[in-house]
PDB file of C-alpha atoms in Angstrom:
ATOM      1  CA  MET A  88      21.740 -20.979   8.122  1.00  0.00           C
ATOM      2  CA  ARG A  89      20.509 -17.335   9.140  1.00  0.00           C
ATOM      3  CA  PHE A  90      18.709 -14.948   6.506  1.00  0.00           C
ATOM      4  CA  GLU A  91      17.865 -11.316   6.901  1.00  0.00           C
ATOM      5  CA  GLY A  92      14.726  -9.419   5.631  1.00  0.00           C
ATOM      6  CA  VAL A  93      11.789  -7.213   6.820  1.00  0.00           C
ATOM      7  CA  LEU A  94       8.328  -7.714   7.842  1.00  0.00           C
ATOM      8  CA  SER A  95       6.488  -6.910   4.490  1.00  0.00           C
ATOM      9  CA  ALA A  96       2.723  -7.883   5.716  1.00  0.00           C
ATOM     10  CA  TRP A  97       1.008  -8.574   9.044  1.00  0.00           C
ATOM     11  CA  ASN A  98      -2.436  -9.563   9.753  1.00  0.00           C
ATOM     12  CA  GLN A  99      -2.845  -8.670  13.600  1.00  0.00           C
ATOM     13  CA  ASP A 100      -6.079 -10.619  13.914  1.00  0.00           C
ATOM     14  CA  ALA A 101      -4.579 -13.763  12.651  1.00  0.00           C
ATOM     15  CA  GLY A 102      -1.316 -13.537  14.214  1.00  0.00           C
ATOM     16  CA  TYR A 103       0.586 -14.405  11.088  1.00  0.00           C
ATOM     17  CA  GLY A 104       2.223 -12.463   8.298  1.00  0.00           C
ATOM     18  CA  ALA A 105       5.288 -12.291   5.577  1.00  0.00           C
ATOM     19  CA  ILE A 106       9.079 -11.396   5.459  1.00  0.00           C
ATOM     20  CA  ARG A 107      10.710 -10.051   2.726  1.00  0.00           C
ATOM     21  CA  PRO A 108      13.966 -11.729   2.144  1.00  0.00           C
ATOM     22  CA  SER A 109      16.847  -8.969   1.564  1.00  0.00           C
ATOM     23  CA  GLY A 110      18.971 -11.057  -1.133  1.00  0.00           C
ATOM     24  CA  GLY A 111      15.157 -11.189  -2.777  1.00  0.00           C
ATOM     25  CA  GLY A 112      13.222 -14.311  -3.715  1.00  0.00           C
ATOM     26  CA  GLU A 113       9.967 -15.283  -2.409  1.00  0.00           C
ATOM     27  CA  GLU A 114       8.329 -14.279   0.680  1.00  0.00           C
ATOM     28  CA  VAL A 115       8.600 -16.219   3.546  1.00  0.00           C
ATOM     29  CA  PHE A 116       5.220 -17.026   5.896  1.00  0.00           C
ATOM     30  CA  VAL A 117       6.039 -16.148   9.713  1.00  0.00           C
ATOM     31  CA  SER A 118       3.672 -16.854  12.507  1.00  0.00           C
ATOM     32  CA  LEU A 119       3.363 -14.822  15.807  1.00  0.00           C
ATOM     33  CA  ALA A 120       4.969 -17.841  18.009  1.00  0.00           C
ATOM     34  CA  ALA A 121       8.447 -16.946  16.085  1.00  0.00           C
ATOM     35  CA  PHE A 122       8.856 -13.762  17.534  1.00  0.00           C
ATOM     36  CA  PRO A 123      11.080 -13.113  20.403  1.00  0.00           C
ATOM     37  CA  THR A 124       8.695 -13.022  23.461  1.00  0.00           C
ATOM     38  CA  ASP A 125      10.361  -9.390  24.528  1.00  0.00           C
ATOM     39  CA  GLY A 126       6.980  -7.743  25.047  1.00  0.00           C
ATOM     40  CA  GLU A 127       6.724  -6.073  21.583  1.00  0.00           C
ATOM     41  CA  GLY A 128       4.496  -7.070  18.813  1.00  0.00           C
ATOM     42  CA  PRO A 129       5.438  -7.155  15.469  1.00  0.00           C
ATOM     43  CA  ARG A 130       5.880  -3.896  13.369  1.00  0.00           C
ATOM     44  CA  PRO A 131       5.665  -3.357   9.751  1.00  0.00           C
ATOM     45  CA  ASP A 132       9.004  -2.845   7.894  1.00  0.00           C
ATOM     46  CA  GLU A 133      10.803  -4.069  10.712  1.00  0.00           C
ATOM     47  CA  PRO A 134      14.266  -5.490  10.166  1.00  0.00           C
ATOM     48  CA  LEU A 135      14.766  -9.279  11.183  1.00  0.00           C
ATOM     49  CA  SER A 136      17.171 -12.224  11.012  1.00  0.00           C
ATOM     50  CA  PHE A 137      15.502 -15.658  10.663  1.00  0.00           C
ATOM     51  CA  GLU A 138      16.052 -19.137  10.059  1.00  0.00           C
ATOM     52  CA  ILE A 139      13.921 -21.026   7.395  1.00  0.00           C
ATOM     53  CA  VAL A 140      12.083 -24.412   7.989  1.00  0.00           C
ATOM     54  CA  THR A 141       9.590 -26.284   5.906  1.00  0.00           C
ATOM     55  CA  GLY A 142       6.196 -26.571   7.886  1.00  0.00           C
ATOM     56  CA  ARG A 143       3.629 -29.313   7.966  1.00  0.00           C
ATOM     57  CA  ASP A 144       1.810 -27.973   5.211  1.00  0.00           C
ATOM     58  CA  GLY A 145       5.347 -28.250   3.059  1.00  0.00           C
ATOM     59  CA  ARG A 146       5.429 -24.319   2.842  1.00  0.00           C
ATOM     60  CA  LYS A 147       8.697 -22.548   3.985  1.00  0.00           C
ATOM     61  CA  GLN A 148       8.272 -20.584   7.166  1.00  0.00           C
ATOM     62  CA  ALA A 149      10.599 -18.459   9.303  1.00  0.00           C
ATOM     63  CA  VAL A 150      11.453 -19.453  12.567  1.00  0.00           C
ATOM     64  CA  ASN A 151      13.894 -18.148  15.540  1.00  0.00           C
ATOM     65  CA  LEU A 152      13.605 -14.665  14.804  1.00  0.00           C
ATOM     66  CA  LYS A 153      16.043 -11.903  16.018  1.00  0.00           C
ATOM     67  CA  ARG A 154      15.143  -8.042  15.976  1.00  0.00           C
ATOM     68  CA  LEU A 155      17.623  -5.991  14.069  1.00  0.00           C
ATOM     69  CA  SER A 156      18.329  -2.339  14.035  1.00  0.00           C
ATOM     70  CA  ARG A 157      18.141  -0.555  10.548  1.00  0.00           C
ATOM     71  CA  SER A 158      21.554  -0.295   9.886  1.00  0.00           C
ATOM     72  CA  HIS A 159      21.807  -3.837   9.145  1.00  0.00           C
ATOM     73  CA  LEU A 160      19.742  -3.611   6.265  1.00  0.00           C
ATOM     74  CA  SER A 161      21.174  -3.391   3.042  1.00  0.00           C
ATOM     75  CA  PRO A 162      21.169   0.180   1.347  1.00  0.00           C
ATOM     76  CA  ALA A 163      18.626  -1.260  -1.491  1.00  0.00           C
ATOM     77  CA  LEU A 164      16.097  -2.702   1.183  1.00  0.00           C
ATOM     78  CA  ARG A 165      16.092   0.257   2.959  1.00  0.00           C
ATOM     79  CA  GLU A 166      15.357   2.470   0.230  1.00  0.00           C
ATOM     80  CA  ALA A 167      12.856   0.136  -0.731  1.00  0.00           C
ATOM     81  CA  ASN A 168      11.213   0.195   2.668  1.00  0.00           C
ATOM     82  CA  GLY A 169      11.227   4.043   2.948  1.00  0.00           C
ATOM     83  CA  GLY A 170       9.775   4.119  -0.733  1.00  0.00           C
ATOM     84  CA  ALA A 171       6.705   1.945   0.712  1.00  0.00           C
ATOM     85  CA  ARG A 172       6.502   3.815   3.716  1.00  0.00           C
ATOM     86  CA  ILE A 173       5.947   7.271   1.619  1.00  0.00           C
ATOM     87  CA  ARG A 174       3.516   5.554  -0.712  1.00  0.00           C
ATOM     88  CA  ALA A 175       1.255   4.451   2.447  1.00  0.00           C
ATOM     89  CA  ARG A 176       1.431   7.961   3.863  1.00  0.00           C
ATOM     90  CA  GLN A 177       0.295   9.286   0.115  1.00  0.00           C
ATOM     91  CA  ALA A 178      -2.690   6.668  -0.170  1.00  0.00           C
ATOM     92  CA  GLN A 179      -3.701   7.231   3.745  1.00  0.00           C
ATOM     93  CA  LYS A 180      -3.652  11.065   2.870  1.00  0.00           C
ATOM     94  CA  LYS A 181      -5.845  10.744  -0.142  1.00  0.00           C
ATOM     95  CA  ARG A 182      -8.266   8.487   1.654  1.00  0.00           C
ATOM     96  CA  ARG A 183      -8.467  10.978   4.462  1.00  0.00           C
ATOM     97  CA  LEU A 184      -9.034  13.888   1.871  1.00  0.00           C
ATOM     98  CA  GLY A 185     -11.660  11.946   0.096  1.00  0.00           C
ATOM     99  CA  LEU A 186     -13.631  11.458   3.251  1.00  0.00           C
ATOM    100  CA  MET A 187     -13.680  14.766   4.095  1.00  0.00           C
ATOM    101  CA  ALA A 188     -14.856  16.041   0.724  1.00  0.00           C
ATOM    102  CA  GLY A 189     -17.477  13.442   1.127  1.00  0.00           C
ATOM    103  CA  GLY A 190     -18.537  14.663   4.488  1.00  0.00           C
ATOM    104  CA  ALA A 191     -18.994  18.080   3.133  1.00  0.00           C
ATOM    105  CA  VAL A 192     -21.214  17.137   0.376  1.00  0.00           C
ATOM    106  CA  VAL A 193     -23.355  15.149   2.963  1.00  0.00           C
ATOM    107  CA  THR A 194     -23.290  18.453   4.992  1.00  0.00           C
ATOM    108  CA  VAL A 195     -24.440  20.626   2.067  1.00  0.00           C
ATOM    109  CA  MET A 196     -27.104  18.536   1.148  1.00  0.00           C
ATOM    110  CA  LEU A 197     -28.507  18.140   4.698  1.00  0.00           C
ATOM    111  CA  ILE A 198     -28.386  22.006   5.101  1.00  0.00           C
ATOM    112  CA  VAL A 199     -30.210  22.538   1.862  1.00  0.00           C
ATOM    113  CA  GLY A 200     -32.817  19.729   2.226  1.00  0.00           C
ATOM    114  CA  GLY A 201     -33.273  21.271   5.865  1.00  0.00           C
ATOM    115  CA  MET A 202     -34.183  24.577   4.434  1.00  0.00           C
ATOM    116  CA  HIS A 203     -36.357  23.625   2.254  1.00  0.00           C
ATOM    117  CA  TRP A 204     -38.028  21.327   5.157  1.00  0.00           C
ATOM    118  CA  TRP A 205     -38.148  24.227   7.332  1.00  0.00           C
ATOM    119  CA  GLN A 206     -40.171  26.590   4.927  1.00  0.00           C
ATOM    120  CA  PRO A 207     -43.516  27.455   6.058  1.00  0.00           C
ATOM    121  CA  THR A 208     -46.341  26.691   3.481  1.00  0.00           C
ATOM    122  CA  ASP A 209     -49.962  26.469   3.267  1.00  0.00           C
ATOM    123  CA  ARG A 210     -51.539  23.259   2.466  1.00  0.00           C
ATOM    124  CA  THR A 211     -51.386  24.011  -1.313  1.00  0.00           C
ATOM    125  CA  GLY A 212     -47.553  23.955  -1.007  1.00  0.00           C
ATOM    126  CA  GLU A 213     -47.148  27.741  -1.961  1.00  0.00           C
ATOM    127  CA  LEU A 214     -45.523  29.991   0.490  1.00  0.00           C
ATOM    128  CA  PRO A 215     -47.991  32.092   2.224  1.00  0.00           C
ATOM    129  CA  VAL A 216     -47.935  35.697   1.538  1.00  0.00           C
ATOM    130  CA  MET A 217     -47.137  37.957   4.570  1.00  0.00           C
ATOM    131  CA  LYS A 218     -49.753  40.636   5.702  1.00  0.00           C
ATOM    132  CA  ARG A 219     -48.482  43.815   7.067  1.00  0.00           C
TER     133      ARG A 219
END
């Protein structure tokens, strides 16, 4: 029996992830070997058609994957995926802004510290009086 869902998580280094079925229920494990050999790698939020088998470890896993177009997804699942993408973009923007703000603080500290270090002083630590 074939099911439909979207790739909800993918670990590129390990070569496995999870598919969220469109009918709801528990996510299903999927390995890189289950994907079609069409030269394209797995993409998050990608709509897929798949079969479920029980693996050697007793867990359910997706096999015989086929890529689907976005129009094959149910409207509720399309909405859920769109919301996830928007939240991911917002989180990425916050991280980027946080890094930029942190970089500005470090830059200001380096400038202020450098100004203090470059000020000429005599051996007593006092600024010298300049004579005319």
